[in-house]
Coordinates of C-alpha atoms and ligand atoms in Angstrom, one line a residue:
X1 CA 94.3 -9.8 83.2
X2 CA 96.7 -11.0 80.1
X3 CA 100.1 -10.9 81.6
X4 CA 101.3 -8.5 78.7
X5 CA 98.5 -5.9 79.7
X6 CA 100.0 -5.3 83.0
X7 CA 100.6 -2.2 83.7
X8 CA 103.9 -1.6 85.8
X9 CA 105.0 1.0 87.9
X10 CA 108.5 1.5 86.9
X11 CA 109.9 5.3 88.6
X12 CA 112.5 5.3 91.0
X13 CA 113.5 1.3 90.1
X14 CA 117.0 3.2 88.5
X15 CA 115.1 2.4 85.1
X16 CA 116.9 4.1 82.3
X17 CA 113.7 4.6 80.3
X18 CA 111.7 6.0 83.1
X19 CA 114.0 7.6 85.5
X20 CA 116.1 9.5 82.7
X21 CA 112.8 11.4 81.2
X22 CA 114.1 14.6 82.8
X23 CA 117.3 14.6 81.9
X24 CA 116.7 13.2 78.1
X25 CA 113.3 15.3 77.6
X26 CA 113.4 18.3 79.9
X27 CA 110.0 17.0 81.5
X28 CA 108.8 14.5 83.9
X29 CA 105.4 13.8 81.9
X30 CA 106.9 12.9 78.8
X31 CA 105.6 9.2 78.5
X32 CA 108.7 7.2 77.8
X33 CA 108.6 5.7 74.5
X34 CA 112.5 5.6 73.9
X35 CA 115.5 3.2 74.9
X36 CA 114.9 -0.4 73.7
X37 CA 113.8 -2.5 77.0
X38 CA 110.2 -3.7 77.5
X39 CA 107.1 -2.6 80.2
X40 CA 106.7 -6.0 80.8
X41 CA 108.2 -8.5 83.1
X42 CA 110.4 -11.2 82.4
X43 CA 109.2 -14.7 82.0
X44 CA 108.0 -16.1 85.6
X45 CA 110.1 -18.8 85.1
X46 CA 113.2 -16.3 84.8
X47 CA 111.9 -14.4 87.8
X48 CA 111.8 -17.8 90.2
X49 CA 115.0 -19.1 89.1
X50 CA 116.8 -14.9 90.2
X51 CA 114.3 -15.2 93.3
X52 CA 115.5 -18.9 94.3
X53 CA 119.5 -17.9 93.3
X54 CA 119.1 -14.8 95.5
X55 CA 118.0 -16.6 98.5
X56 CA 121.0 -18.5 98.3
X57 CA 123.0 -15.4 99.8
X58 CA 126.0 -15.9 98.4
X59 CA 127.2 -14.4 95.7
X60 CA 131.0 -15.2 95.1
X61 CA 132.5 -15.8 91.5
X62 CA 130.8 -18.0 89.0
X63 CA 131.8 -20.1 86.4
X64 CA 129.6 -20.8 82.9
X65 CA 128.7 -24.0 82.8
X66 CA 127.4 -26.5 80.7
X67 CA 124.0 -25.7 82.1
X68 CA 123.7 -22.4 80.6
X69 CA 126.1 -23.4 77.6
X70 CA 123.8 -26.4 76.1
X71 CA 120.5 -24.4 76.5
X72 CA 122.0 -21.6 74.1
X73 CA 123.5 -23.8 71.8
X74 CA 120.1 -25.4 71.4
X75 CA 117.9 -22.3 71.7
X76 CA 120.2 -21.2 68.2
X77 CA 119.5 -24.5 66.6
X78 CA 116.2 -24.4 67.2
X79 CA 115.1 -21.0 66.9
X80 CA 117.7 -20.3 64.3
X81 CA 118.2 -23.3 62.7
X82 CA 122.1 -23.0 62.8
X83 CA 124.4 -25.8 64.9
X84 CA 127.0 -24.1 66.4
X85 CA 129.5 -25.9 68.5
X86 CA 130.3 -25.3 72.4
X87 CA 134.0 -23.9 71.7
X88 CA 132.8 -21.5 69.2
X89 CA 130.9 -19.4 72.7
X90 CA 132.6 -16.1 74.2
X91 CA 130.9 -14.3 76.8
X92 CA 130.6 -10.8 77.3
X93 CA 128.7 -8.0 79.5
X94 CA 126.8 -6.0 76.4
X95 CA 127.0 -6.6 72.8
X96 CA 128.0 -2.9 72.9
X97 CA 131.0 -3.7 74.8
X98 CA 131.6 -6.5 72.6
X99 CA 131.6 -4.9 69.1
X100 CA 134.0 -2.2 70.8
X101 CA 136.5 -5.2 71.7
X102 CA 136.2 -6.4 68.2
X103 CA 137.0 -3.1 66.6
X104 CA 140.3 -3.0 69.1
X105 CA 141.3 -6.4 67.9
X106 CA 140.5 -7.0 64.4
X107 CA 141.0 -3.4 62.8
X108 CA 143.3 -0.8 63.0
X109 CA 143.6 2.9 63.7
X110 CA 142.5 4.7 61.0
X111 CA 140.7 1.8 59.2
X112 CA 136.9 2.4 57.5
X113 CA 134.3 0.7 58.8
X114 CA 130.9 0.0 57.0
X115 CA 127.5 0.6 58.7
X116 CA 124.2 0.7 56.8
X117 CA 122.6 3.8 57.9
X118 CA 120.3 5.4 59.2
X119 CA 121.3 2.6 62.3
X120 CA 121.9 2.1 66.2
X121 CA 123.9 4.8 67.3
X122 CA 126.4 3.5 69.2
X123 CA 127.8 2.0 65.8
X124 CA 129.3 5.1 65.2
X125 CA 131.1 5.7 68.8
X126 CA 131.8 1.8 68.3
X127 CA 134.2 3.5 65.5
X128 CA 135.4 6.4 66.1
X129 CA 136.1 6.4 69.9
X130 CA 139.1 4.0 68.5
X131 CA 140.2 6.3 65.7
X132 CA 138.7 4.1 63.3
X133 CA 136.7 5.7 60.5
X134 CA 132.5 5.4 59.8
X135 CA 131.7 4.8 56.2
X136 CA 128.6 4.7 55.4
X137 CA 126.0 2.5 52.8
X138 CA 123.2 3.9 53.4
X139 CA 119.9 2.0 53.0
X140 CA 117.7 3.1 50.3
X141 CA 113.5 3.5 51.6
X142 CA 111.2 2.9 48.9
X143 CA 107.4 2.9 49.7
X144 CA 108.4 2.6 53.5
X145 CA 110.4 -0.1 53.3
X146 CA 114.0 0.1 53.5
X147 CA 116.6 -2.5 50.9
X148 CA 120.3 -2.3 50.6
X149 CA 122.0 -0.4 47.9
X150 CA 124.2 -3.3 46.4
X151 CA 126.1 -1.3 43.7
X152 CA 126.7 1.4 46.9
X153 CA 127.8 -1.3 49.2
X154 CA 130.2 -3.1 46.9
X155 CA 131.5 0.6 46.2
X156 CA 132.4 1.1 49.6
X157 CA 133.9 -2.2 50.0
X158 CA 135.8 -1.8 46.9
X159 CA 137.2 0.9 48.1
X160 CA 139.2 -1.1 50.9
X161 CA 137.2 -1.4 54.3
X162 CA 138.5 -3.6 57.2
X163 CA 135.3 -4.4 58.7
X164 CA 130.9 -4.3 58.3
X165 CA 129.2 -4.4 61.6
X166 CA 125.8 -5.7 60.1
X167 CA 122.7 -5.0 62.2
X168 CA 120.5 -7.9 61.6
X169 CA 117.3 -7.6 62.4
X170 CA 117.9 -3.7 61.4
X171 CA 117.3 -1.4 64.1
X172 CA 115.8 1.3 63.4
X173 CA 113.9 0.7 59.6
X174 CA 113.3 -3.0 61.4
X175 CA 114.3 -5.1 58.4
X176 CA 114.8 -9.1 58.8
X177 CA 117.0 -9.4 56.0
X178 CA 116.0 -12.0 53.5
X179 CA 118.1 -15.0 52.2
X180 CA 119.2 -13.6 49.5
X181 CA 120.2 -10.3 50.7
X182 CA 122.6 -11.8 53.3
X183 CA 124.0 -14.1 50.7
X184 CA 124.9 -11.0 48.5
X185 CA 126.3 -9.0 51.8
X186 CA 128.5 -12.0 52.2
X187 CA 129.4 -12.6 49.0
X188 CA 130.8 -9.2 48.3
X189 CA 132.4 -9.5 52.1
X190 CA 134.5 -12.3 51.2
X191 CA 135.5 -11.1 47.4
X192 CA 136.9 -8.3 49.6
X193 CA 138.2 -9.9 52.3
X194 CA 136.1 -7.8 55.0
X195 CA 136.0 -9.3 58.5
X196 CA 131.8 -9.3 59.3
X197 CA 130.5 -8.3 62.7
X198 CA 127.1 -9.1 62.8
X199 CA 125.1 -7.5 65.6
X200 CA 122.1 -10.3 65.5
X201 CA 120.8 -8.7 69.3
X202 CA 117.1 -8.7 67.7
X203 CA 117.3 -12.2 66.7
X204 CA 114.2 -13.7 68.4
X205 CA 112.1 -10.3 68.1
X206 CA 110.7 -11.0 64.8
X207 CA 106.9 -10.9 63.8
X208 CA 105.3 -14.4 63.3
X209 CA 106.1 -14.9 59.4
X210 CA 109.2 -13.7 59.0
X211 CA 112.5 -15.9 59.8
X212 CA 116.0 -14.1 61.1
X213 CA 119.1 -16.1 59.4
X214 CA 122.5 -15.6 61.1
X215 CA 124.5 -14.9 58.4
X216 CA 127.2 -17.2 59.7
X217 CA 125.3 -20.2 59.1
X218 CA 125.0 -19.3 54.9
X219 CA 128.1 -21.5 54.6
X220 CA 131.6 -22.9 56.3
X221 CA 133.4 -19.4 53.8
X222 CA 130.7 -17.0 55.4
X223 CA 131.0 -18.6 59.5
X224 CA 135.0 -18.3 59.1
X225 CA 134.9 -14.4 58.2
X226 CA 131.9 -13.5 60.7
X227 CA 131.7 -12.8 64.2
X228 CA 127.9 -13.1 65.6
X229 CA 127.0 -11.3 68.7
X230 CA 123.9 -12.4 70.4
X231 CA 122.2 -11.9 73.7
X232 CA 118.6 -13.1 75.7
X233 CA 118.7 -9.3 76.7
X234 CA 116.2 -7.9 74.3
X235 CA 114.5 -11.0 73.6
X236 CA 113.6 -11.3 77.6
X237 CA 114.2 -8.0 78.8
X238 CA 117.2 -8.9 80.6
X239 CA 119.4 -6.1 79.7
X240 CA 120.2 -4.4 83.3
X241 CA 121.2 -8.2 84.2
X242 CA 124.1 -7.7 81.4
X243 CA 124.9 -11.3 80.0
X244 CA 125.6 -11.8 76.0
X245 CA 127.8 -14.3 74.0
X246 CA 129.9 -14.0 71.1
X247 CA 130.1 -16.8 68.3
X248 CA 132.8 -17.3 66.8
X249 CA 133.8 -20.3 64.5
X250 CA 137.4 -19.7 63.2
X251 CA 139.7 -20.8 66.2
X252 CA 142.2 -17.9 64.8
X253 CA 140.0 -15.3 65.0
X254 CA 138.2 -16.9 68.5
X255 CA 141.6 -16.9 69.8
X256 CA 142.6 -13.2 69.0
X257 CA 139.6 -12.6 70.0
X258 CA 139.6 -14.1 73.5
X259 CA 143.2 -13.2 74.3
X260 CA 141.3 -9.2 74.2
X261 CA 138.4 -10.5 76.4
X262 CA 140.7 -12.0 78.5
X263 CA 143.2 -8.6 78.6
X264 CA 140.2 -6.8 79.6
X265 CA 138.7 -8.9 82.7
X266 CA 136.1 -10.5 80.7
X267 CA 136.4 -14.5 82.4
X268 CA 133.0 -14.6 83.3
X269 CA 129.4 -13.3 83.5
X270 CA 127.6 -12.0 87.1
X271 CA 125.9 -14.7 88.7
X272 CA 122.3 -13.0 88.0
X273 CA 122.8 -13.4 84.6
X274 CA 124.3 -16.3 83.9
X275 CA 121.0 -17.5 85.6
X276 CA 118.7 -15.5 83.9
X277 CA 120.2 -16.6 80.8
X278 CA 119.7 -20.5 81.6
X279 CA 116.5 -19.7 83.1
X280 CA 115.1 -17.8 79.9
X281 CA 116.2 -20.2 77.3
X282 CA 114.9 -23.2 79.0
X283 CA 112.0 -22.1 80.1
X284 CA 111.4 -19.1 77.8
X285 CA 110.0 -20.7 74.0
X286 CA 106.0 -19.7 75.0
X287 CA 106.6 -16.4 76.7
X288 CA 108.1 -15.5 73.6
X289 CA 106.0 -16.7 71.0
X290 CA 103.2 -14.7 72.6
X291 CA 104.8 -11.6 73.3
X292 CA 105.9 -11.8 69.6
X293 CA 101.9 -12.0 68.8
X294 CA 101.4 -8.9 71.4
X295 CA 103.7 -6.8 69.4
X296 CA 102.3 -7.5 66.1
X297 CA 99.1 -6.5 67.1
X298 CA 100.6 -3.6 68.6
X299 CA 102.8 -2.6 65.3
X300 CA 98.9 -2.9 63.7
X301 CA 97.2 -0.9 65.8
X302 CA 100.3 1.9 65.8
X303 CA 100.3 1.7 62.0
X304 CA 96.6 2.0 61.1
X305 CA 95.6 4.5 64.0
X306 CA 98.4 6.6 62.6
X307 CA 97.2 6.3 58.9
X308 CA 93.4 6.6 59.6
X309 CA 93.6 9.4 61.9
X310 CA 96.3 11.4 60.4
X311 CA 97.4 12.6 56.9
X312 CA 100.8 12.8 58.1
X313 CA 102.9 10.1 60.0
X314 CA 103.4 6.8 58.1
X315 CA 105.2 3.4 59.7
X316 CA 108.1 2.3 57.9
X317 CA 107.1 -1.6 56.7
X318 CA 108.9 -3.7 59.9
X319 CA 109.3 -7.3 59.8
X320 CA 111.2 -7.5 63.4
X321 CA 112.3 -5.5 66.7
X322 CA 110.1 -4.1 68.8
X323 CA 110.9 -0.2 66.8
X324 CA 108.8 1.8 65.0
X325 CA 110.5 3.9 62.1
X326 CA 107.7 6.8 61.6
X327 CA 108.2 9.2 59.3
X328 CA 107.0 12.5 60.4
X329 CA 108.6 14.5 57.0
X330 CA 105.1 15.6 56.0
X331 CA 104.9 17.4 59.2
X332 CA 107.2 20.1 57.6
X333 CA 110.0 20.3 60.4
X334 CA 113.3 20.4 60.9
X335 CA 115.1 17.5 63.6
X336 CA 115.1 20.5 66.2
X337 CA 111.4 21.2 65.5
X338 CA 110.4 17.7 65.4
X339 CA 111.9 16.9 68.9
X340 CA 110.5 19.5 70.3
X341 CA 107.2 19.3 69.3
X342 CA 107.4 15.6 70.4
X343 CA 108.6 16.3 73.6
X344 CA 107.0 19.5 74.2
X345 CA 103.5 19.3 72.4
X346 CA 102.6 15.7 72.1
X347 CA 104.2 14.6 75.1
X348 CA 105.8 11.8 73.9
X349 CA 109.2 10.3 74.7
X350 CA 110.7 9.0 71.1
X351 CA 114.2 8.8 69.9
X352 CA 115.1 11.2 67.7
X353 CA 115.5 9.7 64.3
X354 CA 118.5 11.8 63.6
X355 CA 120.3 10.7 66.2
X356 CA 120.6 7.0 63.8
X357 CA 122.3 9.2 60.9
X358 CA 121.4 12.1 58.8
X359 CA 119.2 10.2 56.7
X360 CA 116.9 9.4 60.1
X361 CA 116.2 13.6 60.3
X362 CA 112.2 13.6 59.5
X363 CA 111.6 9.8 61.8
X364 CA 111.0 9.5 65.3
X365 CA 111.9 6.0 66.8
X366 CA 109.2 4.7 68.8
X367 CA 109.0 2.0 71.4
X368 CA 105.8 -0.4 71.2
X369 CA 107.1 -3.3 73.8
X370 CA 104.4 -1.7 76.3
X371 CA 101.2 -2.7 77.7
X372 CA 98.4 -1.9 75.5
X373 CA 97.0 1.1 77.7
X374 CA 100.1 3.1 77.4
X375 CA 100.6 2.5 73.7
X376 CA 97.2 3.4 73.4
X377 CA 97.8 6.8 75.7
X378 CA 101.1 7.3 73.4
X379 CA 99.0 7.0 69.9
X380 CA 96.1 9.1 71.3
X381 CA 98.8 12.2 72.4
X382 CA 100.7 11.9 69.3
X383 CA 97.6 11.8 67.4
X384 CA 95.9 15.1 69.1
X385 CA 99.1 16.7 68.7
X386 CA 99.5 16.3 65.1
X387 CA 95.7 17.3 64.4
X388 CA 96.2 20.2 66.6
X389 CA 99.4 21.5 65.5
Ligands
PLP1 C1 121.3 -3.3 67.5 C2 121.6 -3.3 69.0 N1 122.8 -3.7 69.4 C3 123.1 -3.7 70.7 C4 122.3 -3.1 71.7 C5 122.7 -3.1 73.1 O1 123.2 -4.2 73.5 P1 123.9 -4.4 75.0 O2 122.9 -3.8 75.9 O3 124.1 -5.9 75.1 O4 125.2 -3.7 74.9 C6 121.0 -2.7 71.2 C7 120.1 -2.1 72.2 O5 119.1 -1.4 71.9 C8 120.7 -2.7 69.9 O6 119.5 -2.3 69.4

């Protein structure tokens, strides 16, 4: 059997996705469609080198070392086509955890922040939890696809925010964002001196076609005003092992922010992810290149079983991240409706599209990094559902 159609037992592993159906959907057979990790396992190569570190028995503090550091810096210039330099690394537990560091360090209590809505929600607690306030741009969805609202996002700028925290690739409408459109976002950062904080987790988890750009490698003006937050966690399906970096190529701003790291604890990563990390992006390149071909099959089969066998649920147009933006407005339902019937009815475990912004009320965010026999058992009960409503 392909190793991506593996079907895996994951109840009572402590796994957020499975274990937590109850308490996120009332119900034990909800099938989980929801947080973003994957059903399948990490490479074998990642496995082995956890297996072989475990064995060692000892578990003491670690330091990042050259080993891990030169298989990132290459991973970035080859995947990413962007050289960055050794110095320019930070490490951190989450990119959550990061972007709430930056937000203590490089704004200000009562500052505005820009997000591009409907987007990841912890961007918002990232924000307010620190007394900082959420502005929003939000993205404008034409024929299912989603673009930026330039004359909006200027707008907001104009009017005097401190900081953008840029989700790129765009969870939830799944945009890769195109040349051009990062060079304008940058552009209009710099004219108004706004500090960018680009959240580039989905990096990697793009379909075959489409390229991701950090924005920080546009130019020399755009790296010294942006702060890139990256991690093997999504791409790999590390994310319980909690290792990410932080690039950073102005030594002021690397050196503010470090001087926070360092005030909260943050000297080193735990010794199962630092190894995972090496591990992956070493050893990971054709693992991931195939799963990327498994999910664009899967985003084909979601979007044309939903269109064929329903008059109602259309897939936003995604170019990256394993999300699916449905819209379920022609269902006639309010966000409280909508979950339930999801939950309730179709039996199927989605986040809640309002729970991304306002403008996510009539979209369910669904999960398609699954072995093809539960994707197919999560089409077929969201499908009866709908025809039997
Ligand atoms: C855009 C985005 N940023 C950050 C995260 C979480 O990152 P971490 O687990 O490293 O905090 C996610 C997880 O879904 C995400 O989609």
């Amino acid at each position: 059997m392909d190793f991506f159609d593996k079907v895996h037992n994951r109840n009572n592993t402590r796994s957020v996705k499975w274990d937590m159906r109850r308490a996120m959907f009332q119900s034990d057979d909800v099938l989980p469609m929801w947080v973003a990790d994957m059903d399948f396992q990490a490479p074998e190569a990642v496995s082995n080198a956890l297996i072989e570190r475990a064995r060692h028995g000892i578990y003491g503090y670690t330091i990042i070392d050259d080993d891990v550091i030169n298989p990132i810096i290459n991973w970035i210039s080859k995947r990413h086509n962007w050289d960055i330099q050794k110095e320019w690394l930070s490490f951190s537990p989450g990119v959550i955890a990061s972007l709430h560091m930056a937000v203590q360090a490089f704004t200000e209590p009562g500052d505005d922040i820009l997000i591009q809505t409907p987007v990841y929600t912890p961007f918002y607690s990232v924000i307010e939890s620190h007394g900082r306030n959420v502005v929003k741009s939000p993205l404008l969805q034409q024929d299912h696809y989603y673009q930026i609202d330039f004359a909006d996002f200027e707008e907001k700028l104009k009017q005097g925010v401190s900081a953008f925290i840029l989700c790129s690739p765009h969870n939830p409408v799944g945009r890769v964002w195109k040349q051009e459109e990062l060079e304008e976002m940058a552009r209009l950062c710099l004219k108004y001196d706004v500090l960018i904080l680009s959240d580039e987790i989905h990096a990697d988890l793009i379909y075959p076609g489409e390229m991701h750009i950090p924005i920080a490698s546009l130019s020399d003006d755009v790296a010294a005003k942006t702060i890139t937050f990256m991690s093997p966690s999504k791409t790999f399906n590390l994310a319980g092992l909690q290792a990410s970096y932080i690039i950073t190529p102005d030594k002021e701003t690397r050196e503010t922010l470090n001087k926070h790291l360092s005030n909260q604890g943050h000297h080193m990563l735990n010794t199962m992810g630092n190894t995972a990390m090496e591990a992956a992006y070493r050893y990971g390149e054709e693992w991931l290149d195939e799963l990327r071909n498994v999910l664009e099959n899967h985003k084909n089969y979601v979007t044309d079983m939903l269109e064929e066998k329903t008059d109602v649920l259309t897939v936003t147009r995604s170019e990256g991240t394993y999300l699916l933006w449905i819209d379920c407005s022609k269902l006639d339902m309010n966000s409280k409706e909508l979950k339930k019937f999801m939950n309730e009815t179709a039996k199927v475990g989605f986040n809640a599209g309002v729970d991304y912004g306002d403008e996510g009320e009539m979209f369910m965010r669904m999960n398609i990094a699954c072995p093809r026999e539960t994707l197919e058992e999560g089409v077929n009960r969201l499908i009866d559902a709908v025809n039997n409503r």
